[in-house]
Amino acid sequence: MMKFRFRRQGADPQREKLKQELFAFHKTVEHGFPNQPSALAFDPELRIMAIGTRSGAVRIYGAPGVEFTGLHHNAATVAQMHFLPGQGRLLTLLDDNSLHLWEIVPHNGCAHLEEMLSFQLPSRPVFDGASTLPSLSRVTVVLLVADGNRAALGTEGGSVFFLNMDTLTLLEGQTLAPDEVLRSLPDDYRCGKALGPVESLQGHLQDPSKILIGYSRGLLVIWSQTAHCVERVFLGNQQLESLCWERSGSTVVSSHSDGSYAIWPADSGSSLVLQPTAATMPYGPFPCKAINKILWRNCESGGHFIIFSGGMPRASYGDRHCVSVLQAETLVTLDFTSRVIDFFTVHSTLLEDEFDDPQALAVLLEEELVVLDLQTPGWPAVPAPYLAPLHSSAITCSAHVANVPAKLWARLVSSGEQQSPQPTSSTSSWPITGGQNLAQEPSQRGLLLTGHEDGTVRFWDASGVALRPLYKLSTAALFQTDCEHADSLAQAAEDDWPPFRKVGCFDPYSDDPRLGVQKVALCKYTARMVVAGTAGQVLVLELSDVPAEQAVSVASMDLLQDREGFTWKGHDQLSPSTGPLPWPAGFQPQVLVQCLPPAAITAVTLHTEWGLVAFGTSHGFGVFDYQRKSPVLARCTLHPNDSLAMEGPLSRVKSLKKSLRQSFRRIRKSRVSGKKRAVNASSKLQEANAQLAEQAYPHDVEVTPVQRRIEPRSADDSLSGVVRCLYFADTFLRDAVHHGPTLWAGTNSGSVFAYALEVPAAATGSEKRPEQAVEAVLGKEVQLMHRAPVVAVTVLDGRGRPLPEPYEASRDLAQAPDMQGGHAVLIASEEQFKVFTLPKVSAKTKFKLTAHEGCRVRKVALATFASVACEDYAETCLACLTNLGDVHVFSVPGLRPQVHYSCIRKEDISGIASCVFTRHGQGFYLISPSEFERFSLSARNITEPLCSLDIRWPRDTTCDSYRLQESPKLSQANGTPGIILAPRSCDGSPSPARSKGAGDTLEPSEATLSPISMDSATSADTTLDTTGDVTMEDVRDFLGSSEEPQKNLRNVAQDEAHACTILIR
């Protein structure tokens, strides 16, 4: 028998060039609140703030859109941070006793953060004889001397060293040892215990030559650098925690471990002060916790501010996280829900000013940042334009909506402003305003929706670098819960003292886990949305500009269809509140549909033009007519062996013995089926695959000869009836002549159900259809041979382009679909993509991703990629994320691989499950519970910080030789990692191609076709804790599978290691 081998030709150079113009991989910006913050700093001259984290990250923030990011090479905790005022330089101290100097460096009109110098402090004595420095133990505190070129380092041993900031080296001959201080002390005090570590160093604003030193024992010393002697001694005996020097230098305030603070006179004639002028325990007399930090700020209007953290009564409120603000007779105890890291005040630091006059108080907590307006009575909180805690309640799902109409945007902003009205007397705005955002204003707006465990949906402005909160929707008020009763008991139990005031929005506790939001879908043209929850509740809401009091219609749908032999063992459904309920301006519920059994919703889609909503669970799917408030269709997808589907996600009765038994049965069955497989059947299958490959690929391209063997999945697998995706489409289902509304549903067992819908047509000039019942008839039922879960379904028109969203074509917002040529349906499973012709449903093209790449599909979406070279050219492609964390891009409808990139670590299961694609080639995924990483697959649409900082400090070019190498940005074109520089124009401004990427913009050509996500009616949505998203397959992938070739695993590990070496040097 003659064998023919097609000769593989070289890559088409024109196509390769076009790929580089269409595709490029960038991780651009991190949205949200930094995970595990550990340090805080503020530059009062440049008005910028820095936050350090336990992982060694450095984030600098200014005005909205002004962000700088850096990462220490050794991933140690950032212990302290200090700005060199007005210089754009930052000194960081890590817990490994190393110092690092960062600088914001201008480059081509923009600025970026670079690590210039680093210094590992010696911790052991040096025996070379050349150095006269004593042993340097761990650094406890850092003070930047006011002259700007030196820093004082306090250590555990009690010594104070001085550091040259230009070279980051220790200055010899200027070290202050504890022995020099002991000589100035009285004999009785000197003979006691040791001074202990240096706890605090403070500089004098008027006289930079003086330094206030505080030792752990309680001793305070004013040291003169010019005279190199002790000027004044304060004999304290209580363990010291913190110090603050009043602006004029006449008063010193110290805080202590017993919850007290003391005021010392610094302008008295005597050089030895034995007792403070006042000592106060604010929350005494019972034992209190330590006051960790204290600030003293004076005001021109009289009545200074004393602000401190801690000091709460140990027995009663020792577990509270508090910052107290005291002015004259007014005391407010700010009660937070997470640990206090640090705080600072925004006040005047000019030498000619006599008073501090603090404007704002910024408190960095472990889970959020809170800013208070100190110039407005009542000290209200200032809304943050960024750094809002995404995880105020745990994120359970997310979705992205691109190209939001201006009218809907304005209505959302107005509704959000009514939720948190500011006092009319408040004139304060966000105080951190440093830098200038150079990115162009996005021409189109993008919304990021996040569903949360407490039943809320939050709307975020994702158009630019700063993720700004717009509006919050709460669904808990619709149901009867115990939260109101618990709140009243908590308020009744609290006394008037201490005067607690709840501040912040981080609330990790959920009143009822059944309230959790699992899926969201939003129609941006009609301002309607669907919110589906954990207990089978599906809520249809409509945006209203005015408050209303109305009752909500409630309907229930039994998805089991009275099927016998199934008993629900999971949680009960939520009880809806009865009677009219008050609803604020914003999204107000119209209809509540309760699925029975009350299992978590796994898929949802909305079609506002037809007035229908479809939803699915682990038991089946249903269609509801929310205009007539009547059910249309209910279909059960359970297999007789789907016993686990009846237990629910909150059930604890899953049997380990049962799951092990099922696993062994599957192994035994696969072995038996492998032995019984006939030889001619195998040859026929190979023949059919060869014919299909000849149709799908041209003859001059060689098909990969070796494919991985994929075992077919058993039909009786547990949870095979889970509905993974739902999709509405106007296409040809019954014949090739008449098209009409259809519903497509895909399940975990590889089944696809297609229903023809009889929807009464709306009258001409009217968008509301007649009050007639909608009917559904089963048109097609497709069973994939490999039985892999169906991730997504979409219909392509005669030109091979996805159908537009509801109302886009009728309102001339997108090009009308081609209804003349033959349509096709693209079915994406976890193992392969396949295109079928309609209405015959015959296979046309396919790509076996698992067989070729050894991975499984987790997320899929259609996206438009615009060219950087030609503004009028764009392509619609299929983007998918695999369980290995790789992103693949395929052409549509040919399903030819274009590029692939390594995006997420394969061990990061939650990050992969949380990924969301946008319509223009960008994406989001959670890198921590509080942070979204934004990435771009498009060479044109890129959202990244483009900002500058006005630094008047003259840079010394001689120090450039000390500069460390900058951490490059990882970019991959055609899957090849590389280091790129952002293209800029000659005048230093951002290039037009990049500046257009400030947000997801509506591009010409195919961009007007509005490709939608294959998961829902919005751009994309994802759930973190439902059966359909984080599956047992994810866990198996994490633990490793023996079925995967070891060579493939080694290749993936090498790719990841290579990418890491490029990112972090």
PDB file of C-alpha atoms in Angstrom, residues 685 710-715 720 724-725 744-753 780-793 825-836 841-848 850 857:
ATOM      1  CA  LEU A 685     -12.675   5.555  12.594  1.00  0.00           C
ATOM      2  CA  ILE A 710      -8.708  10.154  24.858  1.00  0.00           C
ATOM      3  CA  GLU A 711     -10.887   7.654  26.676  1.00  0.00           C
ATOM      4  CA  PRO A 712     -14.611   8.212  26.134  1.00  0.00           C
ATOM      5  CA  ARG A 713     -16.450   9.271  29.235  1.00  0.00           C
ATOM      6  CA  SER A 714     -19.114   7.049  30.712  1.00  0.00           C
ATOM      7  CA  ALA A 715     -22.708   8.157  30.412  1.00  0.00           C
ATOM      8  CA  SER A 720     -23.636  14.500  34.024  1.00  0.00           C
ATOM      9  CA  ARG A 724     -23.004  24.315  31.454  1.00  0.00           C
ATOM     10  CA  CYS A 725     -24.187  26.844  28.874  1.00  0.00           C
ATOM     11  CA  TRP A 744     -29.366  25.940  22.737  1.00  0.00           C
ATOM     12  CA  ALA A 745     -28.358  24.152  25.944  1.00  0.00           C
ATOM     13  CA  GLY A 746     -25.168  22.177  26.614  1.00  0.00           C
ATOM     14  CA  THR A 747     -24.637  19.761  29.500  1.00  0.00           C
ATOM     15  CA  ASN A 748     -21.815  18.087  31.392  1.00  0.00           C
ATOM     16  CA  SER A 749     -22.307  14.815  29.502  1.00  0.00           C
ATOM     17  CA  GLY A 750     -21.705  16.296  26.047  1.00  0.00           C
ATOM     18  CA  SER A 751     -25.369  16.669  25.118  1.00  0.00           C
ATOM     19  CA  VAL A 752     -26.675  19.694  23.212  1.00  0.00           C
ATOM     20  CA  PHE A 753     -30.405  20.414  23.081  1.00  0.00           C
ATOM     21  CA  LYS A 780     -32.387  18.887  17.502  1.00  0.00           C
ATOM     22  CA  GLU A 781     -30.500  16.845  20.067  1.00  0.00           C
ATOM     23  CA  VAL A 782     -26.767  16.332  19.577  1.00  0.00           C
ATOM     24  CA  GLN A 783     -24.663  13.899  21.584  1.00  0.00           C
ATOM     25  CA  LEU A 784     -20.907  14.388  21.307  1.00  0.00           C
ATOM     26  CA  MET A 785     -19.141  11.057  20.960  1.00  0.00           C
ATOM     27  CA  HIS A 786     -16.412  11.885  23.502  1.00  0.00           C
ATOM     28  CA  ARG A 787     -19.071  13.039  26.013  1.00  0.00           C
ATOM     29  CA  ALA A 788     -16.912  15.919  27.218  1.00  0.00           C
ATOM     30  CA  PRO A 789     -18.750  18.760  28.988  1.00  0.00           C
ATOM     31  CA  VAL A 790     -20.047  21.422  26.599  1.00  0.00           C
ATOM     32  CA  VAL A 791     -18.490  24.726  27.634  1.00  0.00           C
ATOM     33  CA  ALA A 792     -20.132  27.040  25.086  1.00  0.00           C
ATOM     34  CA  VAL A 793     -22.395  27.185  22.036  1.00  0.00           C
ATOM     35  CA  VAL A 825     -23.164  26.297  15.056  1.00  0.00           C
ATOM     36  CA  LEU A 826     -19.872  26.219  16.946  1.00  0.00           C
ATOM     37  CA  ILE A 827     -19.905  23.820  19.890  1.00  0.00           C
ATOM     38  CA  ALA A 828     -16.973  24.076  22.287  1.00  0.00           C
ATOM     39  CA  SER A 829     -16.445  21.214  24.704  1.00  0.00           C
ATOM     40  CA  GLU A 830     -13.673  20.722  27.226  1.00  0.00           C
ATOM     41  CA  GLU A 831     -11.731  18.634  24.716  1.00  0.00           C
ATOM     42  CA  GLN A 832     -12.450  19.999  21.256  1.00  0.00           C
ATOM     43  CA  PHE A 833     -14.110  22.662  19.119  1.00  0.00           C
ATOM     44  CA  LYS A 834     -16.477  21.588  16.359  1.00  0.00           C
ATOM     45  CA  VAL A 835     -18.481  23.476  13.723  1.00  0.00           C
ATOM     46  CA  PHE A 836     -21.731  21.930  12.435  1.00  0.00           C
ATOM     47  CA  VAL A 841     -26.189  19.531  11.965  1.00  0.00           C
ATOM     48  CA  SER A 842     -23.471  17.798   9.990  1.00  0.00           C
ATOM     49  CA  ALA A 843     -19.824  18.119  11.018  1.00  0.00           C
ATOM     50  CA  LYS A 844     -17.882  20.735   9.047  1.00  0.00           C
ATOM     51  CA  THR A 845     -14.673  21.555  10.939  1.00  0.00           C
ATOM     52  CA  LYS A 846     -13.141  20.564  14.243  1.00  0.00           C
ATOM     53  CA  PHE A 847     -10.006  20.956  16.324  1.00  0.00           C
ATOM     54  CA  LYS A 848      -9.112  18.416  18.991  1.00  0.00           C
ATOM     55  CA  THR A 850      -6.992  17.789  24.193  1.00  0.00           C
ATOM     56  CA  VAL A 857     -10.875  23.983  27.882  1.00  0.00           C
TER      57      VAL A 857
END
